[in-house]
Amino acid sequence: MSGTLLRLACMAAMAAATALAPVPATAAPKPDPGPPPASLAYLLTDLQQLYHKAEQATEAYNATEERLKKQRTETDRLNRALARTRLSLHDSRSEVGRLARQQYQSSTDISPYVQLLLARDPQHAIDQSHVIRRIARERAETINRLTGDERKADDLARKARKALDAQLTLTERRKKERDQVVRRLHDVEDLLATLSRDQLAALSEFERNGITKAQKKFMASGALSSARRPSAEGDRALRYVVRQLGKPYEWGAEGPKSYDCSGLTSQAWAKAGAPIPRTSQEQWKRLKRIPLAELRPGDLVVYFPEATHVALYLGDGMVVQAPRPGAKVKVSPIAANPLLGAVRPDPAGKPLRRYAPPKLPKGATDGSDEGYDR
């Protein structure tokens, strides 16, 4: 058991001992108070760190899978090019054979000069010599092309083998990263299974209170400007994620039944007609960064220093996100996680002249979490 999990298990045991401590026989039964506040703070911090590490591994896996897809595409392209080159090589060899047969059939021991002197029609002989020289040039060009095709075929074969080796390496790396994610998620599940329902409820309430406090502080800072209208593409992306509310989080998932954080945002913008990178790190790296004061619905809000989490801005200080394992796609306060910044997938998009925000299901904007599942 890792140090983190050992500490968490000890805190869970301490919380359980506190809740189950004997009381005098005459005392009225009291509800389980759950872990003391200090234990809740440590427990929540460590849980969030575990989820964050799992999400880091998930995004690394997603990035590896994207590279693997590109490598497969490149390998297929090289294999097709190699097949075309081998066909050209076969045609070139056939042409050389044809020219060799022609030369053999027209060969003679008499020199071209003597043939010209003995010819009844010298002009015809001269024309014939031009033909012979042309055939010789064609033969030389064909041989040169054959040599070049051979080198090209060898080069493509080496590239294809190298691409295949890289593909196999990426596949193995993907498997290791996937296994690491699974182990981390199982650790979280095992830890939560040691807590009672009352303790889980207390943990969720403690988390909600922390998010509410962070949100109030963020909104009071004036970091966000007045309401803005989305672009046409941003509006389509936003309406797509709203239709996904309530679907479960699943690492590596891109819908339509479940999503991880960047799977949700990348699919939303793909459906809007403006494809973006698959992972949160690539979205942060390659899309246009904008100040938070310029946020408009449909923009992406990126979290944590490593850009390992992303959500889609809804407006009024709220985002739509696929938060973590055990939770569902939901509306959350923008300050629910440590903010890194924001990016705009369509910087050239013009704001709509008229805009009616999408209708949300009842209770979707309260900013509450679903709680921690047993």
Short mmCIF file of C-alpha atoms in Angstrom, two decimals:
data_model
loop_
_atom_site.label_atom_id
_atom_site.label_comp_id
_atom_site.label_asym_id
_atom_site.label_seq_id
_atom_site.Cartn_x
_atom_site.Cartn_y
_atom_site.Cartn_z
CA MET A 1 0.00 0.00 0.00
CA SER A 2 1.40 3.40 -0.96
CA GLY A 3 2.12 6.11 1.63
CA THR A 4 -0.83 8.16 0.45
CA LEU A 5 -3.25 5.27 0.65
CA LEU A 6 -1.88 4.19 4.01
CA ARG A 7 -2.44 7.70 5.38
CA LEU A 8 -5.94 7.77 3.90
CA ALA A 9 -6.76 4.38 5.35
CA CYS A 10 -5.58 5.51 8.77
CA MET A 11 -7.74 8.63 8.56
CA ALA A 12 -10.71 6.53 7.49
CA ALA A 13 -10.11 4.20 10.43
CA MET A 14 -9.81 7.17 12.78
CA ALA A 15 -13.04 8.59 11.42
CA ALA A 16 -14.78 5.27 11.87
CA ALA A 17 -13.44 4.95 15.42
CA THR A 18 -14.69 8.43 16.21
CA ALA A 19 -18.11 7.62 14.87
CA LEU A 20 -18.31 4.24 16.67
CA ALA A 21 -16.90 5.26 20.05
CA PRO A 22 -18.95 3.79 22.96
CA VAL A 23 -21.36 6.11 24.77
CA PRO A 24 -23.12 5.71 28.15
CA ALA A 25 -26.13 3.40 28.09
CA THR A 26 -28.43 6.23 29.18
CA ALA A 27 -27.34 8.59 26.38
CA ALA A 28 -29.72 9.17 23.52
CA PRO A 29 -28.46 7.79 20.19
CA LYS A 30 -26.74 10.42 18.04
CA PRO A 31 -26.30 10.44 14.26
CA ASP A 32 -22.90 9.52 12.89
CA PRO A 33 -21.00 12.84 12.86
CA GLY A 34 -18.56 11.61 10.23
CA PRO A 35 -14.86 12.39 10.29
CA PRO A 36 -13.75 15.48 12.17
CA PRO A 37 -13.15 18.57 9.95
CA ALA A 38 -9.35 18.20 9.98
CA SER A 39 -9.61 14.60 8.79
CA LEU A 40 -12.10 15.65 6.11
CA ALA A 41 -9.68 18.27 4.80
CA TYR A 42 -6.79 15.81 4.59
CA LEU A 43 -8.99 13.11 3.12
CA LEU A 44 -10.44 15.40 0.45
CA THR A 45 -7.00 16.77 -0.45
CA ASP A 46 -5.55 13.31 -0.92
CA LEU A 47 -8.59 12.09 -2.84
CA GLN A 48 -8.34 15.06 -5.17
CA GLN A 49 -4.64 14.36 -5.67
CA LEU A 50 -5.42 10.76 -6.58
CA TYR A 51 -8.08 11.85 -9.06
CA HIS A 52 -5.70 14.43 -10.49
CA LYS A 53 -2.96 11.83 -10.97
CA ALA A 54 -5.46 9.50 -12.61
CA GLU A 55 -6.54 12.27 -14.95
CA GLN A 56 -2.92 13.05 -15.80
CA ALA A 57 -2.40 9.41 -16.74
CA THR A 58 -5.67 9.41 -18.69
CA GLU A 59 -4.68 12.45 -20.75
CA ALA A 60 -1.21 10.95 -21.34
CA TYR A 61 -2.92 7.79 -22.55
CA ASN A 62 -5.18 9.80 -24.84
CA ALA A 63 -2.17 11.64 -26.29
CA THR A 64 -0.35 8.35 -26.86
CA GLU A 65 -3.38 6.89 -28.57
CA GLU A 66 -3.59 9.91 -30.86
CA ARG A 67 0.08 9.49 -31.78
CA LEU A 68 -0.56 5.80 -32.37
CA LYS A 69 -3.41 6.60 -34.77
CA LYS A 70 -1.19 9.02 -36.67
CA GLN A 71 1.62 6.46 -36.80
CA ARG A 72 -0.74 3.83 -38.18
CA THR A 73 -1.89 6.29 -40.84
CA GLU A 74 1.73 7.04 -41.76
CA THR A 75 2.60 3.34 -41.88
CA ASP A 76 -0.34 2.66 -44.18
CA ARG A 77 0.73 5.55 -46.42
CA LEU A 78 4.29 4.24 -46.63
CA ASN A 79 3.06 0.73 -47.38
CA ARG A 80 0.91 2.04 -50.24
CA ALA A 81 3.84 4.08 -51.58
CA LEU A 82 6.07 1.03 -51.34
CA ALA A 83 3.54 -1.04 -53.29
CA ARG A 84 3.40 1.64 -56.02
CA THR A 85 7.19 1.82 -56.19
CA ARG A 86 7.51 -1.95 -56.49
CA LEU A 87 5.00 -1.89 -59.34
CA SER A 88 7.00 0.85 -61.04
CA LEU A 89 10.15 -1.17 -60.48
CA HIS A 90 8.54 -4.17 -62.17
CA ASP A 91 7.49 -2.02 -65.14
CA SER A 92 10.98 -0.57 -65.44
CA ARG A 93 12.57 -4.02 -65.50
CA SER A 94 10.12 -5.10 -68.17
CA GLU A 95 11.06 -2.05 -70.26
CA VAL A 96 14.78 -2.81 -69.93
CA GLY A 97 14.14 -6.33 -71.06
CA ARG A 98 12.23 -5.09 -74.09
CA LEU A 99 15.03 -2.72 -75.09
CA ALA A 100 17.62 -5.43 -74.60
CA ARG A 101 15.71 -7.73 -76.95
CA GLN A 102 15.40 -4.96 -79.53
CA GLN A 103 19.12 -4.29 -79.41
CA TYR A 104 19.93 -7.97 -79.73
CA GLN A 105 17.58 -8.44 -82.68
CA SER A 106 19.00 -5.41 -84.53
CA SER A 107 22.66 -6.01 -83.68
CA THR A 108 25.24 -6.52 -86.51
CA ASP A 109 28.98 -6.81 -86.88
CA ILE A 110 29.07 -3.98 -89.45
CA SER A 111 29.81 -0.55 -87.99
CA PRO A 112 27.20 2.22 -88.44
CA TYR A 113 29.75 4.16 -90.66
CA VAL A 114 30.15 1.24 -93.10
CA GLN A 115 26.37 0.74 -93.12
CA LEU A 116 25.93 4.38 -94.15
CA LEU A 117 28.49 4.01 -97.05
CA LEU A 118 26.83 0.86 -98.32
CA ALA A 119 23.28 2.09 -97.95
CA ARG A 120 21.30 2.58 -101.18
CA ASP A 121 19.47 5.45 -99.44
CA PRO A 122 21.92 7.41 -97.23
CA GLN A 123 19.14 9.67 -95.91
CA HIS A 124 17.22 6.63 -94.70
CA ALA A 125 20.37 5.35 -93.04
CA ILE A 126 20.84 8.71 -91.27
CA ASP A 127 17.23 8.65 -90.09
CA GLN A 128 17.75 5.12 -88.89
CA SER A 129 20.81 6.19 -86.90
CA HIS A 130 18.74 8.87 -85.19
CA VAL A 131 16.27 6.20 -84.18
CA ILE A 132 19.07 4.06 -82.84
CA ARG A 133 20.44 6.95 -80.78
CA ARG A 134 16.95 7.75 -79.45
CA ILE A 135 16.46 4.14 -78.40
CA ALA A 136 19.84 4.22 -76.69
CA ARG A 137 18.85 7.35 -74.76
CA GLU A 138 15.56 5.74 -73.74
CA ARG A 139 17.45 2.72 -72.54
CA ALA A 140 19.84 4.85 -70.48
CA GLU A 141 16.94 6.83 -68.98
CA THR A 142 15.09 3.63 -68.13
CA ILE A 143 18.15 2.17 -66.44
CA ASN A 144 18.64 5.37 -64.46
CA ARG A 145 14.97 5.31 -63.45
CA LEU A 146 15.31 1.66 -62.50
CA THR A 147 18.29 2.45 -60.27
CA GLY A 148 16.41 5.35 -58.68
CA ASP A 149 13.34 3.21 -58.09
CA GLU A 150 15.44 0.57 -56.42
CA ARG A 151 16.91 3.13 -54.03
CA LYS A 152 13.45 4.60 -53.41
CA ALA A 153 12.01 1.17 -52.71
CA ASP A 154 14.76 0.40 -50.23
CA ASP A 155 14.30 3.77 -48.51
CA LEU A 156 10.53 3.31 -48.24
CA ALA A 157 10.99 -0.20 -46.90
CA ARG A 158 13.29 1.11 -44.17
CA LYS A 159 10.82 3.87 -43.30
CA ALA A 160 7.96 1.39 -43.17
CA ARG A 161 9.91 -0.87 -40.82
CA LYS A 162 10.87 2.09 -38.64
CA ALA A 163 7.26 3.30 -38.53
CA LEU A 164 6.10 -0.18 -37.58
CA ASP A 165 8.66 -0.39 -34.76
CA ALA A 166 7.51 3.01 -33.47
CA GLN A 167 3.90 1.83 -33.66
CA LEU A 168 4.66 -1.26 -31.59
CA THR A 169 6.54 0.84 -29.02
CA LEU A 170 3.61 3.24 -28.72
CA THR A 171 1.22 0.33 -28.31
CA GLU A 172 3.24 -1.02 -25.40
CA ARG A 173 3.45 2.44 -23.84
CA ARG A 174 -0.31 2.85 -24.17
CA LYS A 175 -0.89 -0.46 -22.37
CA LYS A 176 1.37 0.53 -19.46
CA GLU A 177 -0.32 3.91 -19.07
CA ARG A 178 -3.74 2.29 -19.21
CA ASP A 179 -2.75 -0.17 -16.49
CA GLN A 180 -1.47 2.68 -14.31
CA VAL A 181 -4.79 4.50 -14.64
CA VAL A 182 -6.77 1.39 -13.77
CA ARG A 183 -4.67 0.79 -10.65
CA ARG A 184 -5.10 4.39 -9.49
CA LEU A 185 -8.84 4.30 -10.01
CA HIS A 186 -9.08 1.01 -8.14
CA ASP A 187 -7.13 2.56 -5.27
CA VAL A 188 -9.69 5.36 -5.06
CA GLU A 189 -12.59 2.92 -5.19
CA ASP A 190 -11.04 0.77 -2.45
CA LEU A 191 -10.49 3.80 -0.28
CA LEU A 192 -14.05 5.11 -0.64
CA ALA A 193 -15.40 1.64 0.12
CA THR A 194 -13.99 1.92 3.65
CA LEU A 195 -16.19 4.95 4.45
CA SER A 196 -19.78 4.87 5.65
CA ARG A 197 -22.59 6.60 3.78
CA ASP A 198 -22.69 9.37 6.38
CA GLN A 199 -18.95 9.88 6.02
CA LEU A 200 -19.27 10.01 2.23
CA ALA A 201 -22.08 12.54 2.54
CA ALA A 202 -19.96 14.62 4.92
CA LEU A 203 -17.06 14.47 2.48
CA SER A 204 -19.26 15.63 -0.40
CA GLU A 205 -20.68 18.47 1.68
CA PHE A 206 -17.20 19.56 2.70
CA GLU A 207 -16.15 19.60 -0.96
CA ARG A 208 -19.23 21.60 -1.98
CA ASN A 209 -18.54 24.17 0.70
CA GLY A 210 -14.98 24.56 -0.53
CA ILE A 211 -16.13 25.01 -4.14
CA THR A 212 -18.75 27.55 -3.11
CA LYS A 213 -16.12 29.55 -1.22
CA ALA A 214 -13.68 29.44 -4.15
CA GLN A 215 -16.42 30.48 -6.57
CA LYS A 216 -17.49 33.46 -4.49
CA LYS A 217 -13.90 34.63 -4.23
CA PHE A 218 -13.33 34.22 -7.97
CA MET A 219 -16.51 36.04 -8.97
CA ALA A 220 -15.77 38.87 -6.52
CA SER A 221 -12.34 39.32 -8.09
CA GLY A 222 -13.87 40.75 -11.26
CA ALA A 223 -11.93 38.31 -13.45
CA LEU A 224 -15.01 37.79 -15.62
CA SER A 225 -16.52 40.57 -17.67
CA SER A 226 -20.17 41.10 -18.55
CA ALA A 227 -22.12 38.49 -20.48
CA ARG A 228 -20.95 37.78 -24.03
CA ARG A 229 -22.59 36.02 -26.95
CA PRO A 230 -21.03 32.89 -28.50
CA SER A 231 -20.12 32.39 -32.13
CA ALA A 232 -22.29 30.12 -34.27
CA GLU A 233 -19.80 27.26 -33.79
CA GLY A 234 -19.52 27.93 -30.06
CA ASP A 235 -23.30 27.86 -29.74
CA ARG A 236 -23.45 24.47 -31.48
CA ALA A 237 -20.66 23.10 -29.26
CA LEU A 238 -22.43 24.37 -26.15
CA ARG A 239 -25.79 22.88 -27.10
CA TYR A 240 -24.06 19.56 -27.77
CA VAL A 241 -22.53 19.36 -24.27
CA VAL A 242 -25.83 20.37 -22.67
CA ARG A 243 -27.43 17.36 -24.37
CA GLN A 244 -24.77 15.17 -22.73
CA LEU A 245 -25.61 16.23 -19.16
CA GLY A 246 -26.05 13.23 -16.89
CA LYS A 247 -23.89 10.84 -18.91
CA PRO A 248 -21.14 9.07 -16.94
CA TYR A 249 -17.46 9.93 -16.84
CA GLU A 250 -15.23 7.22 -18.31
CA TRP A 251 -11.53 7.65 -18.83
CA GLY A 252 -10.53 7.60 -22.50
CA ALA A 253 -14.17 7.84 -23.65
CA GLU A 254 -15.32 10.12 -26.48
CA GLY A 255 -19.04 9.39 -26.37
CA PRO A 256 -21.75 9.00 -27.17
CA LYS A 257 -22.57 7.03 -23.99
CA SER A 258 -19.75 8.32 -21.76
CA TYR A 259 -16.91 10.84 -21.79
CA ASP A 260 -13.73 11.96 -20.14
CA CYS A 261 -13.07 15.69 -19.84
CA SER A 262 -11.31 16.30 -23.17
CA GLY A 263 -13.39 13.67 -24.93
CA LEU A 264 -16.43 15.82 -24.16
CA THR A 265 -14.89 19.11 -25.34
CA SER A 266 -13.26 17.67 -28.47
CA GLN A 267 -16.47 15.94 -29.52
CA ALA A 268 -18.51 19.08 -28.88
CA TRP A 269 -16.36 21.15 -31.21
CA ALA A 270 -16.16 18.35 -33.78
CA LYS A 271 -19.96 18.28 -33.86
CA ALA A 272 -19.90 22.07 -34.20
CA GLY A 273 -17.90 21.69 -37.40
CA ALA A 274 -14.57 22.93 -36.01
CA PRO A 275 -12.43 19.93 -34.94
CA ILE A 276 -9.87 20.56 -32.18
CA PRO A 277 -7.08 18.41 -30.63
CA ARG A 278 -8.18 15.41 -28.60
CA THR A 279 -6.38 16.06 -25.31
CA SER A 280 -6.57 18.93 -22.84
CA GLN A 281 -2.81 19.53 -23.08
CA GLU A 282 -2.96 19.84 -26.87
CA GLN A 283 -6.04 22.04 -26.64
CA TRP A 284 -4.15 24.35 -24.29
CA LYS A 285 -1.01 24.21 -26.44
CA ARG A 286 -2.48 24.67 -29.90
CA LEU A 287 -5.65 26.74 -29.51
CA LYS A 288 -5.68 30.51 -29.13
CA ARG A 289 -5.39 31.59 -25.50
CA ILE A 290 -7.68 34.35 -24.31
CA PRO A 291 -8.01 36.34 -21.07
CA LEU A 292 -10.70 35.13 -18.70
CA ALA A 293 -12.29 38.55 -19.01
CA GLU A 294 -13.02 37.76 -22.69
CA LEU A 295 -14.68 34.39 -22.06
CA ARG A 296 -17.75 33.71 -24.13
CA PRO A 297 -19.99 30.60 -24.15
CA GLY A 298 -18.34 27.74 -26.01
CA ASP A 299 -14.77 28.67 -25.04
CA LEU A 300 -12.68 26.10 -23.18
CA VAL A 301 -11.54 26.57 -19.59
CA VAL A 302 -8.35 24.66 -18.75
CA TYR A 303 -7.31 23.60 -15.23
CA PHE A 304 -4.20 22.62 -13.24
CA PRO A 305 -0.61 23.64 -14.07
CA GLU A 306 -0.18 20.64 -16.38
CA ALA A 307 -3.42 21.41 -18.30
CA THR A 308 -4.84 18.01 -17.37
CA HIS A 309 -8.50 19.02 -17.10
CA VAL A 310 -10.79 21.00 -19.37
CA ALA A 311 -14.41 22.18 -19.40
CA LEU A 312 -16.64 24.14 -21.77
CA TYR A 313 -17.77 27.59 -20.65
CA LEU A 314 -21.52 27.93 -20.27
CA GLY A 315 -21.72 31.56 -19.14
CA ASP A 316 -22.44 33.38 -15.88
CA GLY A 317 -19.37 31.83 -14.25
CA MET A 318 -20.43 28.24 -14.93
CA VAL A 319 -18.95 25.44 -17.05
CA VAL A 320 -20.06 22.06 -18.35
CA GLN A 321 -17.58 19.31 -17.57
CA ALA A 322 -17.00 15.59 -17.28
CA PRO A 323 -15.47 15.90 -13.79
CA ARG A 324 -14.02 12.61 -12.56
CA PRO A 325 -14.62 8.86 -12.21
CA GLY A 326 -17.84 8.09 -10.39
CA ALA A 327 -19.45 11.38 -11.47
CA LYS A 328 -21.49 12.48 -14.47
CA VAL A 329 -21.33 15.26 -17.05
CA LYS A 330 -22.67 18.27 -15.18
CA VAL A 331 -22.79 22.03 -14.77
CA SER A 332 -20.20 23.29 -12.27
CA PRO A 333 -18.84 26.60 -10.97
CA ILE A 334 -15.88 27.76 -13.03
CA ALA A 335 -13.72 27.74 -9.88
CA ALA A 336 -14.45 24.09 -9.06
CA ASN A 337 -10.80 23.30 -9.96
CA PRO A 338 -7.58 25.37 -9.98
CA LEU A 339 -7.80 27.57 -13.08
CA LEU A 340 -4.94 27.67 -15.59
CA GLY A 341 -6.55 29.76 -18.33
CA ALA A 342 -8.88 29.69 -21.31
CA VAL A 343 -8.63 28.99 -25.06
CA ARG A 344 -10.89 29.74 -28.01
CA PRO A 345 -11.27 27.11 -30.74
CA ASP A 346 -12.69 29.64 -33.23
CA PRO A 347 -10.87 32.95 -32.72
CA ALA A 348 -12.19 34.25 -36.07
CA GLY A 349 -15.80 33.40 -35.17
CA LYS A 350 -18.14 36.38 -34.92
CA PRO A 351 -20.54 36.62 -31.95
CA LEU A 352 -24.16 35.90 -32.77
CA ARG A 353 -26.37 38.98 -33.06
CA ARG A 354 -29.11 37.21 -31.16
CA TYR A 355 -28.55 34.51 -28.59
CA ALA A 356 -30.82 32.48 -26.36
CA PRO A 357 -28.90 30.25 -23.90
CA PRO A 358 -29.71 26.53 -24.09
CA LYS A 359 -32.37 25.30 -21.70
CA LEU A 360 -30.88 23.31 -18.83
CA PRO A 361 -32.51 20.46 -16.92
CA LYS A 362 -33.99 21.40 -13.57
CA GLY A 363 -31.36 21.66 -10.84
CA ALA A 364 -28.45 21.63 -13.29
CA THR A 365 -27.09 25.00 -12.19
CA ASP A 366 -26.85 24.50 -8.45
CA GLY A 367 -23.17 23.66 -8.72
CA SER A 368 -23.49 20.61 -6.49
CA ASP A 369 -21.56 17.40 -6.96
CA GLU A 370 -23.22 14.02 -7.15
CA GLY A 371 -21.20 12.90 -4.15
CA TYR A 372 -18.71 10.06 -3.78
CA ASP A 373 -19.98 6.65 -4.83
CA ARG A 374 -19.36 3.64 -2.63
#
